[in-house]
Amino acid sequence: MAKQKTLKKSVSIEGTGLHTGKKVKLTLHPEAENYGFRFVRSDLEGQPEIEASANFVSKTQRGTVLEKNGVQIHTTEHVLAALVGMDIDNCKIELDAEEPPIKDGSSKFFVEMIEEAGIVEQEKERDEYIVKNIITYVDPETESEILIMPSDKFEVTSMVDFGTKVLGTQNAYLKDLKDFKKEIAPARTFSFLHELEFLLKSGLIKGGDLSNAIIFVDKDISNETKELLKEYFKKDDFKVKPNGILNNLNLQWPNEAARHKLLDVIGDLALIGTKIRGKVIANKPGHKVNTQFAKKLRKIIKNEKRNKVPQYDLNKPPLMDIEKIMTLLPHRPPFLLIDRILELSDTHVVGMKNVTMNESFFVGHFPGAPVMPGVIQVEAMAQTGGILVLSTVPDPENYLTYFMKMDNVKFKRKVIPGDTLIFKADLISPIRRGICHMQAYAYANNQLVAEAELMAQIVRKENT
């Protein structure tokens, strides 16, 4: 398995957002293993974070917009494409406005930033999803389609057909990620003249100029349109080149439009949150179909991981026995619900409990057919997570752990006397102010029996 990668140092760039027209400084920061990609708004109180996740996509009309708790990041695809294309796993993307700089409308400048920062290999192995079956998504409105099939590496094909003579039908291919920098990153965004008119009249693309997008002329330029363009772009006149492009830019490749659409696919699929080993084929891709496919694949991957039962050697000496656990947790029998800790890192914990008929809750809970109550299973998962958060303070005996929230709680199978429960909890976000937000699972008999998204907080005892 390949190792995770991040940047060697922080690096910044300044510019203007395409749609907002706001000046912005963007900084790429190195980050720890398993951090992934996250956007941080340094201009807002508390510097809120938005994970690069398809779950946070709010708009896809003229770019991919992420939104969390009312905080937005516009046009995320170009910088994400650069990070994926340069084989980075962990990076904080800090901005002091809501949109990255558009620059020339490509990913080239972000690639140059990454090269300036340098790339370093980390210790932990990369989490990669290996595609085993064909997975497809079709947009019922546009009939745009994306599919992914098994391959021994990550590949992308984009096929573009807008039904216009000026652009025609185009294809682009990325056979190997090492070719991204040269073959895909410099491909610039584009628009059609009729779209440009609408955007200008609607007060959009406030940061647009004739240097950051290719304009394909798909209609006659009327005097009214000429005057609109002259006023907005501060130009004396406009001409249409023989290849149907407004006199602003020269194409770098005849299929530059298809290459940029491929770039967008890579950036949007970064929202899956996992490296992919498979071949992507995108027919008439756009941000809506891209992100819907990312959401579907993200859900498939989550379900497969959830149902894949981890294997542990229960005969090995535990990392923590019951005596050590009691030095960390404030709970005591009969409400101490974990017997051993098998694994513990900065981001995950694995615990174990032997369920016996002597448990106090079996006395009154279906005594004729004893079943471990679901709330007790959730409490046991939370206690396992409590070990994770308490391990971050030097004096855990002086803290208490409190539930704050539980979401998406599901019970899959009964837990009965004689079962051995394995609890696994992974951090969803870094521990801050003693708050632990985690995804927890409970397994027994090589099956998933319960899962929940939990949030707990440790609070210092008042009498210490």
Coordinates of C-alpha atoms in Angstrom, one line a residue:
M1 CA 0.0 0.0 0.0
A2 CA 1.2 3.5 -0.8
K3 CA 1.9 6.0 2.0
Q4 CA -0.1 9.1 2.6
K5 CA 1.4 12.5 1.4
T6 CA 1.2 16.1 2.5
L7 CA 3.1 19.3 1.8
K8 CA 6.5 20.1 3.2
K9 CA 5.6 23.7 4.0
S10 CA 2.7 26.2 3.7
V11 CA 2.5 28.3 0.6
S12 CA 0.1 31.1 -0.4
I13 CA -1.3 32.8 -3.5
E14 CA -3.5 35.8 -4.0
G15 CA -6.1 36.7 -6.6
T16 CA -9.8 37.3 -7.3
G17 CA -12.8 35.0 -7.0
L18 CA -14.5 34.4 -10.4
H19 CA -18.1 34.6 -9.2
T20 CA -17.8 36.8 -6.1
G21 CA -15.2 39.2 -7.5
K22 CA -13.6 39.4 -4.1
K23 CA -9.9 39.7 -3.4
V24 CA -8.7 36.5 -1.7
K25 CA -5.6 35.0 -0.2
L26 CA -5.4 31.2 -0.4
T27 CA -2.9 29.2 1.7
L28 CA -2.2 25.5 1.4
H29 CA -0.9 24.0 4.7
P30 CA 0.6 20.6 5.5
E31 CA -1.6 18.5 7.7
A32 CA -1.5 15.3 9.7
E33 CA -2.3 11.8 8.5
N34 CA -6.0 11.0 7.9
Y35 CA -6.8 14.8 7.9
G36 CA -8.0 14.8 4.2
F37 CA -8.9 18.0 2.5
R38 CA -10.6 20.8 4.5
F39 CA -11.4 24.4 3.7
V40 CA -10.9 27.0 6.5
R41 CA -12.4 30.5 6.5
S42 CA -9.8 32.5 8.3
D43 CA -11.8 35.7 7.8
L44 CA -14.7 34.5 10.0
E45 CA -14.9 34.2 13.8
G46 CA -13.7 30.8 15.0
Q47 CA -12.1 30.0 11.6
P48 CA -14.8 27.5 10.7
E49 CA -13.9 24.4 8.7
I50 CA -15.7 22.7 5.9
E51 CA -14.6 19.2 5.0
A52 CA -14.2 18.5 1.3
S53 CA -17.2 16.1 1.3
A54 CA -20.0 15.5 -1.2
N55 CA -22.4 15.7 1.9
F56 CA -21.8 19.5 2.0
V57 CA -22.5 20.3 -1.7
S58 CA -25.2 23.1 -1.7
K59 CA -25.0 24.5 -5.3
T60 CA -23.6 23.3 -8.6
Q61 CA -24.8 25.8 -11.2
R62 CA -21.6 27.5 -12.2
G63 CA -19.2 25.6 -10.0
T64 CA -19.2 23.4 -6.9
V65 CA -20.2 25.2 -3.7
L66 CA -19.7 23.6 -0.3
E67 CA -21.8 24.9 2.7
K68 CA -21.7 24.0 6.4
N69 CA -23.5 25.8 9.2
G70 CA -24.1 28.7 6.9
V71 CA -20.5 29.1 5.8
Q72 CA -19.8 28.7 2.1
I73 CA -16.8 28.0 -0.2
H74 CA -17.4 28.6 -3.9
T75 CA -15.7 27.1 -6.9
T76 CA -13.9 24.3 -5.0
E77 CA -13.1 22.1 -7.9
H78 CA -9.9 23.6 -9.4
V79 CA -7.8 23.6 -6.2
L80 CA -9.1 20.1 -5.2
A81 CA -8.2 18.8 -8.7
A82 CA -4.7 20.1 -8.2
L83 CA -4.3 18.3 -4.9
V84 CA -5.6 15.0 -6.3
G85 CA -3.6 15.4 -9.5
M86 CA -0.4 16.0 -7.5
D87 CA -1.2 12.9 -5.4
I88 CA -1.7 14.7 -2.1
D89 CA -3.8 13.1 0.7
N90 CA -3.8 15.7 3.5
C91 CA -4.0 19.5 3.2
K92 CA -5.7 22.4 4.9
I93 CA -7.0 25.0 2.4
E94 CA -7.2 28.4 4.2
L95 CA -9.0 31.3 2.6
D96 CA -9.8 34.8 3.8
A97 CA -12.9 35.0 1.5
E98 CA -15.5 32.5 0.2
E99 CA -13.9 31.7 -3.1
P100 CA -10.4 30.6 -4.3
P101 CA -8.7 32.9 -6.8
I102 CA -9.6 32.0 -10.4
K103 CA -6.3 33.0 -11.9
D104 CA -6.4 31.8 -15.6
G105 CA -9.4 29.4 -15.0
S106 CA -7.2 26.3 -14.7
S107 CA -5.5 24.3 -11.9
K108 CA -2.0 25.3 -13.2
F109 CA -1.3 27.9 -10.5
F110 CA -2.3 25.6 -7.7
V111 CA -0.1 22.8 -9.1
E112 CA 2.8 25.4 -9.1
M113 CA 2.0 26.1 -5.4
I114 CA 2.2 22.5 -4.5
E115 CA 5.6 22.1 -6.3
E116 CA 6.9 25.2 -4.5
A117 CA 5.8 23.8 -1.1
G118 CA 7.3 20.3 -1.9
I119 CA 5.7 17.0 -1.1
V120 CA 6.5 14.7 1.8
E121 CA 5.6 11.1 2.4
Q122 CA 3.9 10.3 5.7
E123 CA 4.0 7.2 7.9
K124 CA 0.5 5.8 7.6
E125 CA -0.8 3.9 4.6
R126 CA -3.2 5.5 2.2
D127 CA -6.9 4.5 2.4
E128 CA -7.8 3.5 -1.2
Y129 CA -11.1 2.2 -2.5
I130 CA -10.5 -0.5 -5.1
V131 CA -13.4 -0.7 -7.5
K132 CA -14.6 -4.3 -8.0
N133 CA -17.9 -3.7 -9.9
I134 CA -19.2 -1.2 -12.4
I135 CA -21.0 1.7 -10.6
T136 CA -23.0 4.2 -12.6
Y137 CA -25.1 7.4 -12.1
V138 CA -27.3 9.1 -14.7
D139 CA -28.8 12.5 -14.4
P140 CA -32.4 12.0 -15.4
E141 CA -32.7 15.6 -16.6
T142 CA -29.6 16.0 -18.7
E143 CA -28.9 12.3 -19.4
S144 CA -25.3 13.0 -18.4
E145 CA -23.7 9.9 -17.1
I146 CA -20.7 8.9 -15.0
L147 CA -19.5 5.3 -14.4
I148 CA -16.5 3.8 -12.8
M149 CA -15.1 0.3 -13.6
P150 CA -12.3 -1.8 -12.2
S151 CA -8.8 -0.8 -13.2
D152 CA -5.3 -1.3 -11.8
K153 CA -5.0 2.5 -11.4
F154 CA -6.9 5.7 -11.4
E155 CA -7.9 6.8 -14.9
V156 CA -10.4 9.3 -16.3
T157 CA -12.1 9.8 -19.6
S158 CA -14.4 12.7 -20.4
M159 CA -16.7 13.0 -23.4
V160 CA -18.2 16.4 -24.2
D161 CA -21.0 17.2 -26.6
F162 CA -22.9 20.5 -26.1
G163 CA -24.8 20.2 -29.4
T164 CA -22.9 23.2 -30.9
K165 CA -20.9 23.5 -34.1
V166 CA -18.3 25.7 -32.6
L167 CA -17.3 23.1 -30.0
G168 CA -18.5 19.9 -31.5
T169 CA -17.8 16.5 -29.8
Q170 CA -14.6 16.2 -27.8
N171 CA -12.9 13.6 -25.8
A172 CA -10.1 13.8 -23.3
Y173 CA -8.1 11.0 -21.4
L174 CA -5.9 10.8 -18.3
K175 CA -4.3 7.4 -18.4
D176 CA -2.0 8.0 -15.4
L177 CA -2.0 10.6 -12.6
K178 CA 1.6 11.5 -13.3
D179 CA 0.4 13.1 -16.6
F180 CA -2.0 15.5 -14.8
K181 CA 0.4 18.4 -14.4
K182 CA 1.3 18.6 -18.1
E183 CA -1.9 17.3 -19.8
I184 CA -4.8 18.4 -17.7
A185 CA -3.9 21.1 -15.1
P186 CA -3.3 24.0 -17.6
A187 CA -6.8 23.4 -19.3
R188 CA -8.9 26.5 -18.7
T189 CA -12.5 26.9 -18.0
F190 CA -14.8 28.0 -20.8
S191 CA -18.2 29.5 -21.5
F192 CA -20.5 30.1 -24.4
L193 CA -21.4 33.6 -25.5
H194 CA -25.1 33.1 -24.7
E195 CA -24.1 32.0 -21.2
L196 CA -21.8 34.9 -20.8
E197 CA -24.5 37.4 -21.7
F198 CA -26.9 35.8 -19.1
L199 CA -24.2 35.8 -16.4
L200 CA -23.2 39.5 -17.0
K201 CA -26.8 40.7 -17.0
S202 CA -27.5 38.7 -13.8
G203 CA -24.6 40.4 -12.1
L204 CA -22.6 37.2 -11.8
I205 CA -18.9 36.4 -12.6
K206 CA -18.0 39.6 -10.8
G207 CA -14.3 38.6 -11.0
G208 CA -14.4 37.5 -14.6
D209 CA -12.3 38.9 -17.4
L210 CA -11.2 37.8 -20.8
S211 CA -8.0 36.2 -19.4
N212 CA -9.6 33.6 -17.1
A213 CA -12.1 31.8 -19.5
I214 CA -12.3 30.7 -23.1
I215 CA -15.4 32.2 -24.8
F216 CA -16.9 30.1 -27.5
V217 CA -19.1 32.2 -29.8
D218 CA -22.2 30.1 -30.5
K219 CA -24.4 32.9 -31.9
D220 CA -24.0 36.1 -33.9
I221 CA -22.7 39.0 -31.8
S222 CA -25.3 41.7 -31.9
N223 CA -24.5 45.4 -31.4
E224 CA -26.2 45.2 -28.0
T225 CA -23.9 42.3 -27.0
K226 CA -20.9 44.1 -28.3
E227 CA -21.7 47.2 -26.2
L228 CA -22.3 45.0 -23.1
L229 CA -18.9 43.2 -23.5
K230 CA -17.1 46.5 -24.2
E231 CA -18.5 48.1 -21.1
Y232 CA -17.9 45.1 -18.8
F233 CA -14.4 44.1 -20.0
K234 CA -13.2 47.6 -20.9
K235 CA -12.3 46.7 -24.5
D236 CA -12.6 48.8 -27.6
D237 CA -13.8 46.0 -29.9
F238 CA -14.3 42.2 -30.3
K239 CA -13.7 39.8 -33.1
V240 CA -14.4 36.2 -33.6
K241 CA -11.4 34.0 -34.6
P242 CA -11.9 31.5 -37.4
N243 CA -12.2 28.7 -34.8
G244 CA -15.2 30.4 -33.2
I245 CA -13.4 31.8 -30.2
L246 CA -13.7 35.4 -29.0
N247 CA -10.4 37.3 -29.5
N248 CA -9.3 36.8 -25.9
L249 CA -7.3 33.5 -25.9
N250 CA -5.6 30.9 -28.0
L251 CA -6.4 27.3 -27.4
Q252 CA -3.6 25.2 -25.9
W253 CA -5.1 22.0 -27.4
P254 CA -8.0 21.5 -29.8
N255 CA -9.8 19.6 -27.1
E256 CA -9.0 22.0 -24.2
A257 CA -12.7 22.1 -23.3
A258 CA -12.9 18.4 -22.8
R259 CA -9.6 18.5 -20.8
H260 CA -11.1 21.1 -18.5
K261 CA -14.2 19.0 -18.0
L262 CA -11.9 16.1 -17.0
L263 CA -10.2 18.5 -14.6
D264 CA -13.6 19.3 -13.1
V265 CA -14.4 15.6 -12.7
I266 CA -11.2 15.0 -10.8
G267 CA -11.9 18.0 -8.5
D268 CA -15.5 17.1 -7.8
L269 CA -14.7 13.4 -7.2
A270 CA -12.2 14.5 -4.5
L271 CA -15.4 15.0 -2.5
I272 CA -15.7 11.2 -2.2
G273 CA -13.0 11.6 0.5
T274 CA -11.0 8.5 -0.5
K275 CA -8.5 7.8 -3.2
I276 CA -10.0 5.6 -5.9
R277 CA -8.5 2.8 -7.9
G278 CA -10.7 2.5 -11.0
K279 CA -11.5 3.9 -14.4
V280 CA -13.9 6.8 -14.6
I281 CA -15.9 7.5 -17.8
A282 CA -17.8 10.7 -17.8
N283 CA -20.3 11.4 -20.6
K284 CA -21.3 15.1 -20.8
P285 CA -20.0 15.7 -17.2
G286 CA -21.1 18.7 -15.2
H287 CA -20.8 19.7 -11.5
K288 CA -24.3 18.4 -10.7
V289 CA -23.8 14.9 -12.1
N290 CA -20.2 14.8 -10.8
T291 CA -21.1 15.6 -7.2
Q292 CA -24.2 13.3 -7.3
F293 CA -21.9 10.5 -8.4
A294 CA -19.4 11.4 -5.7
K295 CA -22.2 11.3 -3.1
K296 CA -23.4 7.9 -4.4
L297 CA -19.9 6.4 -4.4
R298 CA -19.1 7.9 -1.0
K299 CA -22.2 6.1 0.4
I300 CA -21.3 2.8 -1.2
I301 CA -17.8 3.0 0.3
K302 CA -19.1 3.9 3.7
N303 CA -21.5 0.9 3.6
E304 CA -18.8 -1.5 2.5
K305 CA -16.5 -0.3 5.3
R306 CA -19.3 -0.5 7.8
N307 CA -20.1 -4.0 6.9
K308 CA -16.5 -5.2 6.8
V309 CA -15.9 -6.6 10.2
P310 CA -12.3 -5.9 11.5
Q311 CA -10.4 -8.8 12.8
Y312 CA -8.5 -8.8 16.1
D313 CA -6.5 -11.4 17.9
L314 CA -8.4 -11.6 21.2
N315 CA -5.7 -14.0 22.7
K316 CA -3.1 -11.2 22.6
P317 CA -2.5 -9.2 25.7
P318 CA -4.7 -6.1 25.6
L319 CA -3.4 -2.5 25.3
M320 CA -5.5 -1.7 28.4
D321 CA -7.1 -4.2 30.8
I322 CA -10.0 -3.4 33.1
E323 CA -7.8 -2.0 35.9
K324 CA -6.1 0.5 33.4
I325 CA -9.5 1.4 32.0
M326 CA -10.8 2.3 35.4
T327 CA -7.9 4.7 35.9
L328 CA -9.2 6.6 32.8
L329 CA -13.0 6.3 32.9
P330 CA -15.1 7.6 35.8
H331 CA -17.5 4.7 35.4
R332 CA -17.7 1.7 37.7
P333 CA -19.6 -1.7 37.7
P334 CA -22.3 -2.3 36.9
F335 CA -22.1 0.6 34.5
L336 CA -18.6 0.1 33.3
L337 CA -19.3 -1.5 29.9
I338 CA -16.0 -2.2 28.3
D339 CA -13.5 -4.9 29.5
R340 CA -10.4 -4.2 27.3
I341 CA -8.9 -1.7 24.9
L342 CA -7.2 -3.4 22.0
E343 CA -6.0 -0.4 19.9
L344 CA -5.6 3.3 20.5
S345 CA -4.2 6.0 18.3
D346 CA -4.8 9.8 17.8
T347 CA -7.8 9.1 15.6
H348 CA -9.3 5.8 16.6
V349 CA -9.9 3.3 19.4
V350 CA -11.0 -0.3 19.6
G351 CA -12.6 -1.8 22.7
M352 CA -14.1 -5.1 23.7
K353 CA -16.8 -6.5 26.1
N354 CA -17.7 -10.0 27.0
V355 CA -21.5 -10.1 27.4
T356 CA -22.5 -12.6 30.1
M357 CA -25.8 -13.6 31.7
N358 CA -24.7 -11.9 34.9
E359 CA -25.2 -8.4 33.4
S360 CA -27.5 -6.4 35.6
F361 CA -29.6 -5.2 32.7
F362 CA -30.7 -8.8 31.8
V363 CA -32.6 -9.0 35.0
G364 CA -35.5 -6.9 33.7
H365 CA -34.9 -6.6 30.0
F366 CA -36.8 -9.5 28.4
P367 CA -35.8 -11.9 31.2
G368 CA -37.3 -14.9 29.3
A369 CA -35.3 -14.0 26.1
P370 CA -32.4 -11.8 27.3
V371 CA -31.3 -9.1 24.8
M372 CA -28.7 -6.4 25.5
P373 CA -30.6 -3.1 25.4
G374 CA -29.7 -0.8 22.4
V375 CA -29.1 2.2 24.7
I376 CA -26.5 0.2 26.6
Q377 CA -24.8 -0.7 23.4
V378 CA -24.6 3.0 22.5
E379 CA -23.3 3.8 26.0
A380 CA -20.6 1.2 25.6
M381 CA -19.6 2.7 22.3
A382 CA -19.5 6.1 23.9
Q383 CA -17.3 4.8 26.8
T384 CA -14.9 3.4 24.2
G385 CA -14.8 6.8 22.6
G386 CA -14.3 8.3 26.1
I387 CA -11.0 6.4 26.3
L388 CA -9.9 8.2 23.1
V389 CA -10.6 11.7 24.3
L390 CA -9.4 11.1 27.9
S391 CA -6.1 9.8 26.5
T392 CA -5.4 13.4 25.3
V393 CA -5.2 14.9 28.9
P394 CA -2.4 14.2 31.4
D395 CA -4.8 13.7 34.4
P396 CA -7.9 11.8 33.1
E397 CA -8.9 10.9 36.6
N398 CA -9.9 14.5 37.1
Y399 CA -12.4 14.6 34.3
L400 CA -16.0 13.3 33.6
T401 CA -17.4 12.4 30.2
Y402 CA -20.8 13.6 29.1
F403 CA -22.9 12.7 26.0
M404 CA -23.7 15.8 23.8
K405 CA -25.4 14.2 20.8
M406 CA -26.1 11.0 19.0
D407 CA -27.2 10.8 15.3
N408 CA -27.9 8.0 12.8
V409 CA -28.2 5.3 15.4
K410 CA -29.0 1.9 13.9
F411 CA -29.3 -1.5 15.4
K412 CA -28.7 -4.4 13.0
R413 CA -28.8 -7.6 15.1
K414 CA -29.6 -8.7 18.6
V415 CA -26.8 -9.0 21.2
I416 CA -27.3 -11.9 23.7
P417 CA -25.4 -13.5 26.5
G418 CA -22.3 -15.2 25.3
D419 CA -21.5 -12.7 22.6
T420 CA -18.2 -10.9 22.5
L421 CA -18.7 -7.3 21.4
I422 CA -16.0 -5.3 19.6
F423 CA -16.4 -1.5 19.6
K424 CA -14.5 0.7 17.0
A425 CA -14.7 4.5 17.1
D426 CA -13.0 6.8 14.5
L427 CA -12.8 10.5 14.8
I428 CA -14.9 12.5 12.4
S429 CA -13.2 15.7 13.2
P430 CA -10.1 16.6 15.4
I431 CA -10.7 16.8 19.2
R432 CA -11.2 20.4 20.3
R433 CA -12.0 21.7 23.7
G434 CA -12.4 18.2 25.0
I435 CA -15.2 17.5 22.4
C436 CA -14.9 14.1 20.6
H437 CA -17.0 13.7 17.4
M438 CA -16.8 10.1 16.2
Q439 CA -18.3 7.4 14.1
A440 CA -18.7 4.3 16.2
Y441 CA -19.5 0.6 15.3
A442 CA -20.3 -2.5 17.4
Y443 CA -19.6 -6.0 16.0
A444 CA -20.4 -9.5 17.3
N445 CA -20.0 -12.9 15.7
N446 CA -18.4 -11.3 12.6
Q447 CA -21.4 -9.1 12.0
L448 CA -22.2 -5.4 12.4
V449 CA -24.7 -5.2 15.3
A450 CA -25.0 -1.4 15.9
E451 CA -23.6 1.9 14.7
A452 CA -24.0 5.6 15.7
E453 CA -22.5 9.0 15.2
L454 CA -21.6 10.2 18.7
M455 CA -20.4 13.4 20.3
A456 CA -19.1 13.5 23.8
Q457 CA -17.2 16.1 25.9
I458 CA -14.9 15.7 28.9
V459 CA -15.4 18.3 31.6
R460 CA -13.1 18.9 34.6
K461 CA -14.5 17.9 37.9
E462 CA -15.5 20.9 40.0
N463 CA -13.9 19.6 43.2
T464 CA -10.4 19.1 41.8

